[in-house]
PDB file of C-alpha atoms and ligand atoms in Angstrom:
ATOM      1  CA  MET A   1     -15.427 -31.966   1.898  1.00  0.00           C
ATOM      2  CA  PRO A   2     -14.882 -28.704   3.459  1.00  0.00           C
ATOM      3  CA  GLU A   3     -16.908 -25.783   1.736  1.00  0.00           C
ATOM      4  CA  LEU A   4     -15.123 -22.679   0.217  1.00  0.00           C
ATOM      5  CA  VAL A   5     -17.917 -19.383  -0.078  1.00  0.00           C
ATOM      6  CA  PRO A   6     -16.738 -16.670  -1.559  1.00  0.00           C
ATOM      7  CA  VAL A   7     -16.131 -13.348   0.339  1.00  0.00           C
ATOM      8  CA  LEU A   8     -13.955 -11.119  -1.510  1.00  0.00           C
ATOM      9  CA  SER A   9     -13.248 -10.700  -4.993  1.00  0.00           C
ATOM     10  CA  LYS A  10      -9.596  -9.696  -6.163  1.00  0.00           C
ATOM     11  CA  GLU A  11     -11.382  -6.512  -7.515  1.00  0.00           C
ATOM     12  CA  ASP A  12     -13.023  -6.010  -4.041  1.00  0.00           C
ATOM     13  CA  ILE A  13      -9.596  -6.724  -2.281  1.00  0.00           C
ATOM     14  CA  ASN A  14      -7.518  -3.800  -4.788  1.00  0.00           C
ATOM     15  CA  ARG A  15     -10.788  -1.423  -4.609  1.00  0.00           C
ATOM     16  CA  MET A  16     -10.377  -1.838  -0.240  1.00  0.00           C
ATOM     17  CA  ILE A  17      -6.412  -1.573   0.035  1.00  0.00           C
ATOM     18  CA  SER A  18      -6.476   1.405  -2.244  1.00  0.00           C
ATOM     19  CA  ALA A  19      -9.526   3.489  -0.516  1.00  0.00           C
ATOM     20  CA  LEU A  20      -7.187   1.602   2.771  1.00  0.00           C
ATOM     21  CA  ALA A  21      -3.711   2.927   2.111  1.00  0.00           C
ATOM     22  CA  LYS A  22      -4.898   6.952   0.452  1.00  0.00           C
ATOM     23  CA  GLU A  23      -6.259   7.600   4.012  1.00  0.00           C
ATOM     24  CA  ILE A  24      -3.003   5.605   5.484  1.00  0.00           C
ATOM     25  CA  SER A  25      -1.031   8.382   3.457  1.00  0.00           C
ATOM     26  CA  ALA A  26      -2.538  11.259   4.293  1.00  0.00           C
ATOM     27  CA  ASP A  27      -2.597  10.281   8.143  1.00  0.00           C
ATOM     28  CA  TYR A  28       1.182   9.688   8.093  1.00  0.00           C
ATOM     29  CA  GLU A  29       2.576  12.642   6.095  1.00  0.00           C
ATOM     30  CA  GLY A  30       5.549  14.174   6.519  1.00  0.00           C
ATOM     31  CA  ARG A  31       5.856  11.286   9.054  1.00  0.00           C
ATOM     32  CA  THR A  32       8.520   8.632   9.760  1.00  0.00           C
ATOM     33  CA  LEU A  33       5.893   4.961   9.211  1.00  0.00           C
ATOM     34  CA  ILE A  34       7.127   2.088   9.989  1.00  0.00           C
ATOM     35  CA  LEU A  35       4.862  -0.840   9.249  1.00  0.00           C
ATOM     36  CA  ILE A  36       5.212  -4.000  11.331  1.00  0.00           C
ATOM     37  CA  GLY A  37       3.675  -7.232   9.736  1.00  0.00           C
ATOM     38  CA  VAL A  38       2.141  -9.617  11.895  1.00  0.00           C
ATOM     39  CA  LEU A  39       3.818 -13.077  10.746  1.00  0.00           C
ATOM     40  CA  LYS A  40       2.915 -15.137   8.694  1.00  0.00           C
ATOM     41  CA  GLY A  41      -0.613 -14.415   7.771  1.00  0.00           C
ATOM     42  CA  ALA A  42      -0.834 -10.529   6.854  1.00  0.00           C
ATOM     43  CA  PHE A  43       2.494 -11.021   4.259  1.00  0.00           C
ATOM     44  CA  ILE A  44       0.092 -10.690   1.848  1.00  0.00           C
ATOM     45  CA  PHE A  45      -2.026  -7.866   2.770  1.00  0.00           C
ATOM     46  CA  LEU A  46       1.507  -6.204   3.951  1.00  0.00           C
ATOM     47  CA  ALA A  47       3.163  -6.164   0.242  1.00  0.00           C
ATOM     48  CA  ASP A  48       0.078  -4.432  -1.387  1.00  0.00           C
ATOM     49  CA  LEU A  49      -0.898  -2.611   0.996  1.00  0.00           C
ATOM     50  CA  ILE A  50       2.469  -0.970   0.532  1.00  0.00           C
ATOM     51  CA  ARG A  51       2.659  -0.765  -2.714  1.00  0.00           C
ATOM     52  CA  ASN A  52      -0.143   1.804  -2.895  1.00  0.00           C
ATOM     53  CA  LEU A  53       1.045   3.728  -0.285  1.00  0.00           C
ATOM     54  CA  THR A  54       2.153   7.492  -1.603  1.00  0.00           C
ATOM     55  CA  ILE A  55       4.384   8.162   1.220  1.00  0.00           C
ATOM     56  CA  PRO A  56       7.852   6.397   2.237  1.00  0.00           C
ATOM     57  CA  VAL A  57       7.720   3.292   4.985  1.00  0.00           C
ATOM     58  CA  GLU A  58       9.777   1.010   6.789  1.00  0.00           C
ATOM     59  CA  VAL A  59       8.592  -2.463   7.021  1.00  0.00           C
ATOM     60  CA  ASP A  60       9.438  -4.988   9.739  1.00  0.00           C
ATOM     61  CA  PHE A  61       7.690  -8.212  10.605  1.00  0.00           C
ATOM     62  CA  LEU A  62       7.004 -10.116  14.157  1.00  0.00           C
ATOM     63  CA  ARG A  63       5.301 -13.239  14.969  1.00  0.00           C
ATOM     64  CA  VAL A  64       3.467 -14.490  17.650  1.00  0.00           C
ATOM     65  CA  SER A  65       2.181 -18.699  18.182  1.00  0.00           C
ATOM     66  CA  SER A  66      -0.611 -19.046  20.701  1.00  0.00           C
ATOM     67  CA  TYR A  67      -1.703 -22.068  22.768  1.00  0.00           C
ATOM     68  CA  GLU A  68      -4.704 -22.929  22.611  1.00  0.00           C
ATOM     69  CA  SER A  69      -4.412 -25.864  25.307  1.00  0.00           C
ATOM     70  CA  SER A  70      -2.657 -22.865  28.138  1.00  0.00           C
ATOM     71  CA  THR A  71      -5.673 -20.891  30.960  1.00  0.00           C
ATOM     72  CA  SER A  72      -4.341 -17.339  30.986  1.00  0.00           C
ATOM     73  CA  SER A  73      -5.038 -15.192  28.174  1.00  0.00           C
ATOM     74  CA  SER A  74      -1.209 -13.881  28.545  1.00  0.00           C
ATOM     75  CA  GLU A  75      -0.319 -17.751  29.415  1.00  0.00           C
ATOM     76  CA  LYS A  76      -1.090 -17.834  25.719  1.00  0.00           C
ATOM     77  CA  ILE A  77       0.919 -16.150  23.788  1.00  0.00           C
ATOM     78  CA  LYS A  78       4.166 -16.258  23.140  1.00  0.00           C
ATOM     79  CA  LEU A  79       6.295 -13.932  20.693  1.00  0.00           C
ATOM     80  CA  THR A  80       8.812 -15.920  18.442  1.00  0.00           C
ATOM     81  CA  LYS A  81       9.852 -13.673  16.605  1.00  0.00           C
ATOM     82  CA  LYS A  82      10.449  -9.525  17.878  1.00  0.00           C
ATOM     83  CA  ILE A  83      10.574  -6.837  15.808  1.00  0.00           C
ATOM     84  CA  GLU A  84      14.140  -5.507  15.013  1.00  0.00           C
ATOM     85  CA  ASN A  85      14.188  -2.227  13.366  1.00  0.00           C
ATOM     86  CA  ASP A  86      14.878   0.370  15.995  1.00  0.00           C
ATOM     87  CA  LEU A  87      11.508   2.104  17.023  1.00  0.00           C
ATOM     88  CA  GLN A  88      12.540   5.282  18.936  1.00  0.00           C
ATOM     89  CA  GLY A  89      10.791   8.722  17.051  1.00  0.00           C
ATOM     90  CA  LYS A  90       8.996   6.493  14.565  1.00  0.00           C
ATOM     91  CA  ASP A  91       5.231   6.000  14.034  1.00  0.00           C
ATOM     92  CA  VAL A  92       4.153   1.884  13.956  1.00  0.00           C
ATOM     93  CA  LEU A  93       1.098   1.012  12.447  1.00  0.00           C
ATOM     94  CA  ILE A  94       1.016  -2.519  13.163  1.00  0.00           C
ATOM     95  CA  VAL A  95      -0.732  -4.556  10.455  1.00  0.00           C
ATOM     96  CA  GLU A  96      -2.497  -7.731  11.104  1.00  0.00           C
ATOM     97  CA  ASP A  97      -4.580 -10.050   8.964  1.00  0.00           C
ATOM     98  CA  ILE A  98      -7.484 -10.797  11.223  1.00  0.00           C
ATOM     99  CA  ILE A  99      -8.774  -9.824  14.646  1.00  0.00           C
ATOM    100  CA  ASP A 100     -10.944 -12.304  16.197  1.00  0.00           C
ATOM    101  CA  THR A 101     -10.961 -12.197  20.427  1.00  0.00           C
ATOM    102  CA  GLY A 102      -8.597  -9.424  20.477  1.00  0.00           C
ATOM    103  CA  LEU A 103      -6.235 -11.377  22.873  1.00  0.00           C
ATOM    104  CA  THR A 104      -3.034 -11.268  20.297  1.00  0.00           C
ATOM    105  CA  ILE A 105      -3.549  -7.650  19.078  1.00  0.00           C
ATOM    106  CA  GLU A 106      -3.975  -6.572  23.113  1.00  0.00           C
ATOM    107  CA  TYR A 107      -0.598  -8.131  23.171  1.00  0.00           C
ATOM    108  CA  LEU A 108       1.576  -6.603  20.380  1.00  0.00           C
ATOM    109  CA  ILE A 109       0.097  -3.342  21.364  1.00  0.00           C
ATOM    110  CA  GLN A 110       2.182  -3.395  24.348  1.00  0.00           C
ATOM    111  CA  TYR A 111       5.247  -5.082  22.997  1.00  0.00           C
ATOM    112  CA  VAL A 112       6.039  -2.571  20.499  1.00  0.00           C
ATOM    113  CA  LYS A 113       4.771   0.347  23.177  1.00  0.00           C
ATOM    114  CA  SER A 114       7.668  -0.863  25.159  1.00  0.00           C
ATOM    115  CA  LEU A 115      10.360  -0.343  22.476  1.00  0.00           C
ATOM    116  CA  ASN A 116       9.219   3.176  22.766  1.00  0.00           C
ATOM    117  CA  PRO A 117       7.722   4.638  19.724  1.00  0.00           C
ATOM    118  CA  LEU A 118       5.726   7.965  19.221  1.00  0.00           C
ATOM    119  CA  SER A 119       2.701   6.192  18.208  1.00  0.00           C
ATOM    120  CA  VAL A 120       0.935   2.799  17.868  1.00  0.00           C
ATOM    121  CA  ASP A 121      -1.923   2.448  15.382  1.00  0.00           C
ATOM    122  CA  VAL A 122      -3.471  -0.788  14.261  1.00  0.00           C
ATOM    123  CA  CYS A 123      -4.518  -1.899  10.300  1.00  0.00           C
ATOM    124  CA  THR A 124      -6.628  -4.905   9.641  1.00  0.00           C
ATOM    125  CA  LEU A 125      -7.582  -6.540   6.775  1.00  0.00           C
ATOM    126  CA  ILE A 126     -10.756  -8.239   8.845  1.00  0.00           C
ATOM    127  CA  ASP A 127     -12.560  -7.215  11.682  1.00  0.00           C
ATOM    128  CA  LYS A 128     -14.199 -10.215  12.901  1.00  0.00           C
ATOM    129  CA  TYR A 129     -16.216  -8.825  16.090  1.00  0.00           C
ATOM    130  CA  GLU A 130     -18.374 -11.208  17.322  1.00  0.00           C
ATOM    131  CA  ARG A 131     -15.848 -13.224  19.800  1.00  0.00           C
ATOM    132  CA  ARG A 132     -14.221  -9.991  20.886  1.00  0.00           C
ATOM    133  CA  ARG A 133     -12.691 -10.035  24.323  1.00  0.00           C
ATOM    134  CA  LYS A 134     -10.840  -6.719  24.156  1.00  0.00           C
ATOM    135  CA  ASP A 135     -11.332  -3.461  23.617  1.00  0.00           C
ATOM    136  CA  VAL A 136      -8.973  -2.611  21.462  1.00  0.00           C
ATOM    137  CA  LYS A 137      -9.508   0.459  19.386  1.00  0.00           C
ATOM    138  CA  ILE A 138      -8.911  -0.511  15.571  1.00  0.00           C
ATOM    139  CA  ASN A 139      -7.437   2.513  13.402  1.00  0.00           C
ATOM    140  CA  TYR A 140      -8.134   1.295  10.105  1.00  0.00           C
ATOM    141  CA  THR A 141     -10.328  -1.911   9.156  1.00  0.00           C
ATOM    142  CA  ALA A 142     -10.482  -2.908   5.542  1.00  0.00           C
ATOM    143  CA  HIS A 143     -13.794  -5.320   5.390  1.00  0.00           C
ATOM    144  CA  LYS A 144     -15.890  -6.263   8.860  1.00  0.00           C
ATOM    145  CA  ALA A 145     -17.369  -9.310   9.562  1.00  0.00           C
ATOM    146  CA  LEU A 146     -19.514 -10.695  12.497  1.00  0.00           C
ATOM    147  CA  LYS A 147     -18.160 -14.496  12.018  1.00  0.00           C
ATOM    148  CA  GLY A 148     -17.275 -17.363  10.111  1.00  0.00           C
ATOM    149  CA  PHE A 149     -13.713 -18.289   9.522  1.00  0.00           C
ATOM    150  CA  PHE A 150     -11.927 -16.870   6.757  1.00  0.00           C
ATOM    151  CA  VAL A 151      -9.055 -17.752   4.415  1.00  0.00           C
ATOM    152  CA  GLY A 152      -7.082 -17.367   1.404  1.00  0.00           C
ATOM    153  CA  TYR A 153      -4.858 -13.850   0.393  1.00  0.00           C
ATOM    154  CA  GLY A 154      -2.802 -15.100   3.248  1.00  0.00           C
ATOM    155  CA  LEU A 155      -5.065 -16.059   6.069  1.00  0.00           C
ATOM    156  CA  ASP A 156      -4.637 -20.410   6.601  1.00  0.00           C
ATOM    157  CA  TYR A 157      -6.748 -22.879   8.347  1.00  0.00           C
ATOM    158  CA  ALA A 158      -3.782 -25.153   9.242  1.00  0.00           C
ATOM    159  CA  GLU A 159      -1.263 -23.860   6.467  1.00  0.00           C
ATOM    160  CA  LYS A 160      -3.123 -24.544   3.582  1.00  0.00           C
ATOM    161  CA  TYR A 161      -4.958 -21.891   1.685  1.00  0.00           C
ATOM    162  CA  ARG A 162      -2.940 -19.215   1.882  1.00  0.00           C
ATOM    163  CA  HIS A 163      -2.175 -18.905  -2.011  1.00  0.00           C
ATOM    164  CA  LEU A 164      -5.555 -18.285  -3.094  1.00  0.00           C
ATOM    165  CA  PRO A 165      -6.349 -14.776  -4.268  1.00  0.00           C
ATOM    166  CA  GLU A 166      -8.881 -13.955  -3.016  1.00  0.00           C
ATOM    167  CA  ILE A 167     -10.699 -14.342   0.241  1.00  0.00           C
ATOM    168  CA  TYR A 168     -13.620 -17.853   1.390  1.00  0.00           C
ATOM    169  CA  ASP A 169     -15.301 -18.672   4.568  1.00  0.00           C
ATOM    170  CA  LEU A 170     -14.728 -22.122   4.918  1.00  0.00           C
ATOM    171  CA  LYS A 171     -16.692 -24.512   6.001  1.00  0.00           C
ATOM    172  CA  LEU A 172     -15.925 -27.509   7.907  1.00  0.00           C
TER     173      LEU A 172
HETATM  174  P1  IMP B 201      -7.274 -13.462  18.288  1.00  0.00           P
HETATM  175  O1  IMP B 201      -6.070 -13.440  19.490  1.00  0.00           O
HETATM  176  O2  IMP B 201      -8.473 -14.120  18.500  1.00  0.00           O
HETATM  177  O3  IMP B 201      -7.692 -11.828  18.136  1.00  0.00           O
HETATM  178  O4  IMP B 201      -6.710 -14.209  17.055  1.00  0.00           O
HETATM  179  C1  IMP B 201      -6.685 -13.684  16.428  1.00  0.00           C
HETATM  180  C2  IMP B 201      -5.264 -14.659  15.276  1.00  0.00           C
HETATM  181  O5  IMP B 201      -6.301 -15.713  15.437  1.00  0.00           O
HETATM  182  C3  IMP B 201      -5.048 -13.804  13.582  1.00  0.00           C
HETATM  183  O6  IMP B 201      -4.268 -13.261  13.845  1.00  0.00           O
HETATM  184  C4  IMP B 201      -4.792 -15.050  12.651  1.00  0.00           C
HETATM  185  O7  IMP B 201      -3.969 -15.673  12.347  1.00  0.00           O
HETATM  186  C5  IMP B 201      -6.246 -16.036  13.589  1.00  0.00           C
HETATM  187  N1  IMP B 201      -7.127 -16.348  13.284  1.00  0.00           N
HETATM  188  C6  IMP B 201      -8.514 -15.802  13.972  1.00  0.00           C
HETATM  189  N2  IMP B 201      -9.789 -16.148  12.946  1.00  0.00           N
HETATM  190  C7  IMP B 201      -9.561 -15.992  12.285  1.00  0.00           C
HETATM  191  C8  IMP B 201     -10.056 -16.420  10.449  1.00  0.00           C
HETATM  192  O8  IMP B 201     -10.919 -16.790  10.450  1.00  0.00           O
HETATM  193  N3  IMP B 201      -9.236 -17.311   9.812  1.00  0.00           N
HETATM  194  C9  IMP B 201      -7.894 -17.620   9.573  1.00  0.00           C
HETATM  195  N4  IMP B 201      -7.502 -16.902  10.879  1.00  0.00           N
HETATM  196  C10 IMP B 201      -7.825 -16.736  11.870  1.00  0.00           C
HETATM  197 MG1   MG B 202      -2.342 -13.425  13.035  1.00  0.00          MG
END
């Protein structure tokens, strides 16, 4: 049986999100901010984050899939849902569930930059840094972890556990 080890409670998550939202609201005051959620994992985080912001924002989503069998890193990642909003003249904040090797977020930053926004920054729920391969700048982090496999609060393992309100480390 897989074991679920509690990592972050509902209270921990609420506290982290409220602090993050305060920081983002202050940094983007008076600007035109669009938050771009990376599907599917970031949907709950994004939903809670925007409701804690005190500034108006637009919201859009994109989606990627990765193919573990491919050899090169750029080959591995495929954009399966593009951004629909116009990004010209806007400040973009990409909202991810978790950054591991950094390959996905690096690919997404390049894609978003190609759509000519004013700026592109990154916000992640979890920065899991032990296996990092790309030196990407993460502007906002809710939680840092060396390693583990995290599920719950939107994050899945084979499409399971997304619905859990807390975050767990899954021990298979
Ligand atoms: P990266 O390209 O290696 O940074 O991987 C990022 C993506 O892998 C994330 O957006 C997640 O979808 C998935 N991922 C990596 N680690 C975990 C984890 O601990 N739990 C759930 N998904 C993960
Ligand atoms: Mg993801």
